[in-house]
Coordinates of C-alpha atoms in Angstrom, one line a residue:
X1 CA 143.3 149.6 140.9
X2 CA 141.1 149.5 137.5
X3 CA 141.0 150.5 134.4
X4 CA 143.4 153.8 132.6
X5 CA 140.1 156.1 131.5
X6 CA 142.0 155.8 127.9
X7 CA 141.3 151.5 128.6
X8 CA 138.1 152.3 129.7
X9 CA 136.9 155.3 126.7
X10 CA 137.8 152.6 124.4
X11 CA 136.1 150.2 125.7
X12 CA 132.8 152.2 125.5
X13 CA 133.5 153.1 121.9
X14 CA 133.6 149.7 120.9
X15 CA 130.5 148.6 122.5
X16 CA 128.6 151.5 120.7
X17 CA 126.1 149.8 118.3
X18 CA 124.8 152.1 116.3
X19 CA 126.1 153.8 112.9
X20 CA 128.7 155.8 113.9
X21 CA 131.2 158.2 112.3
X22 CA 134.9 159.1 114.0
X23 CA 135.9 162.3 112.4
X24 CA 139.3 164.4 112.8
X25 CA 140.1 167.5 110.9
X26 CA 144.0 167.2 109.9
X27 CA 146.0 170.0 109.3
X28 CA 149.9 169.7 107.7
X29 CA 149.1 166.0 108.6
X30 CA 148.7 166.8 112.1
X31 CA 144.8 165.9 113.5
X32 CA 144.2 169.3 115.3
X33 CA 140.4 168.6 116.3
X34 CA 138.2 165.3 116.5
X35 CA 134.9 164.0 117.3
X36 CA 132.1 161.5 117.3
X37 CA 128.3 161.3 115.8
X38 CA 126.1 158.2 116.6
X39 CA 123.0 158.0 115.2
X40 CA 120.5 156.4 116.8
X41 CA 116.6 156.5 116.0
X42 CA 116.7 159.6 113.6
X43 CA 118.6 161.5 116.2
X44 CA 122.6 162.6 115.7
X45 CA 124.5 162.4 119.2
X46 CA 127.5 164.3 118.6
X47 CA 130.5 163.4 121.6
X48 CA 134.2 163.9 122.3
X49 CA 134.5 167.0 120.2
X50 CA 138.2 167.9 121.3
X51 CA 140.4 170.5 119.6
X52 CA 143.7 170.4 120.3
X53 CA 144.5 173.9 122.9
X54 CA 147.0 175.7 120.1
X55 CA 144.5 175.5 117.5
X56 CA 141.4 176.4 119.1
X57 CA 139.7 179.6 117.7
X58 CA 139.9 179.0 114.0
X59 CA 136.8 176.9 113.0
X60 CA 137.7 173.4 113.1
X61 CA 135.2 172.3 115.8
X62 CA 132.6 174.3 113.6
X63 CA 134.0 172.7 110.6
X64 CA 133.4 169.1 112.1
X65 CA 130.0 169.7 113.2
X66 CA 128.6 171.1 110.1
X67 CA 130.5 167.4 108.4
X68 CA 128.0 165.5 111.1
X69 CA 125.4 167.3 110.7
X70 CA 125.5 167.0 106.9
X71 CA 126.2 163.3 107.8
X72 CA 123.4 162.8 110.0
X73 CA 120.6 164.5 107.5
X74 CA 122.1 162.2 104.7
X75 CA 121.5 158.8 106.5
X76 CA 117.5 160.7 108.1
X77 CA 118.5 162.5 111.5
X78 CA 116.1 165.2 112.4
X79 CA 117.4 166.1 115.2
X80 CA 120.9 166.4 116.8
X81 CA 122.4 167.2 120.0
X82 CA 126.0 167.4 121.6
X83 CA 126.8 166.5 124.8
X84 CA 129.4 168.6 126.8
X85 CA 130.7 168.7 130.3
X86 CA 129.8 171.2 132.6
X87 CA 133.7 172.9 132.6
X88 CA 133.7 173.4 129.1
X89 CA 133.1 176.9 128.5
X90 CA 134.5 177.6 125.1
X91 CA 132.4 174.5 123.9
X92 CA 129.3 175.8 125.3
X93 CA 130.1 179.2 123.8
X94 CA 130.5 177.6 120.3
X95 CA 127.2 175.2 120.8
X96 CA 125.3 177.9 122.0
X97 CA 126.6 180.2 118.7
X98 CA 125.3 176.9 116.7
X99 CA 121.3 177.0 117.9
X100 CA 121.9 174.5 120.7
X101 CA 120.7 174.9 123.8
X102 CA 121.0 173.6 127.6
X103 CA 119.0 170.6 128.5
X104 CA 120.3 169.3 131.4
X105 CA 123.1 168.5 133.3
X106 CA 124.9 164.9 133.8
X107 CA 128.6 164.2 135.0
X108 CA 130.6 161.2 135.1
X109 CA 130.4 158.3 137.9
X110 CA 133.4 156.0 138.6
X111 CA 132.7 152.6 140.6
X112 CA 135.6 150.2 141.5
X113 CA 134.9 146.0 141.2

């Protein structure tokens, strides 16, 4: 059978050797949006930027870039860049509204032992 994906994601996150920051925005105590910056060679990777469906629209996602951001330039990024899947169209919206850009495009691979 293999892994559960959240087995498998936390795996991954624990392997992850560079400085890395896990960030949520809480609202009322509830975590409405999260996400993750590595920093790696004076680059800021910026992953897993959820926000939770009811709460979307209202800046949180913004709000938790800009914290990385500000995160990376303290600790010497000068560059950044946030990796998305292909389906997400709000996030690409949002990035896009940001200064990013399209690079390329990847997709997750699954392989059974």
């Amino acid at each position: 059978m293999g892994e559960q994906p959240s087995t498998i994601h936390r795996m991954i996150l624990t392997a992850i050797k560079s400085e890395t920051l896990f960030v949520s925005f809480k609202l009322n105590e509830e975590i409405v949006a999260c996400g993750i910056g590595i920093l790696e060679s004076g680059c800021l990777g910026i992953f897993d930027l959820v926000t939770s469906p009811l709460q979307r629209q209202r800046g949180y996602a913004t709000a938790i870039i800009q914290g990385l951001l500000q995160w990376g330039i303290d600790k010497g990024a000068y560059f950044s860049y946030i990796q998305v899947v292909q389906a997400n169209t709000p996030g690409h919206n949002l990035y896009e509204k940001l200064g990013y850009e399209p690079m390329y495009k990847y997709w997750y691979r699954v392989g059974y032992i």
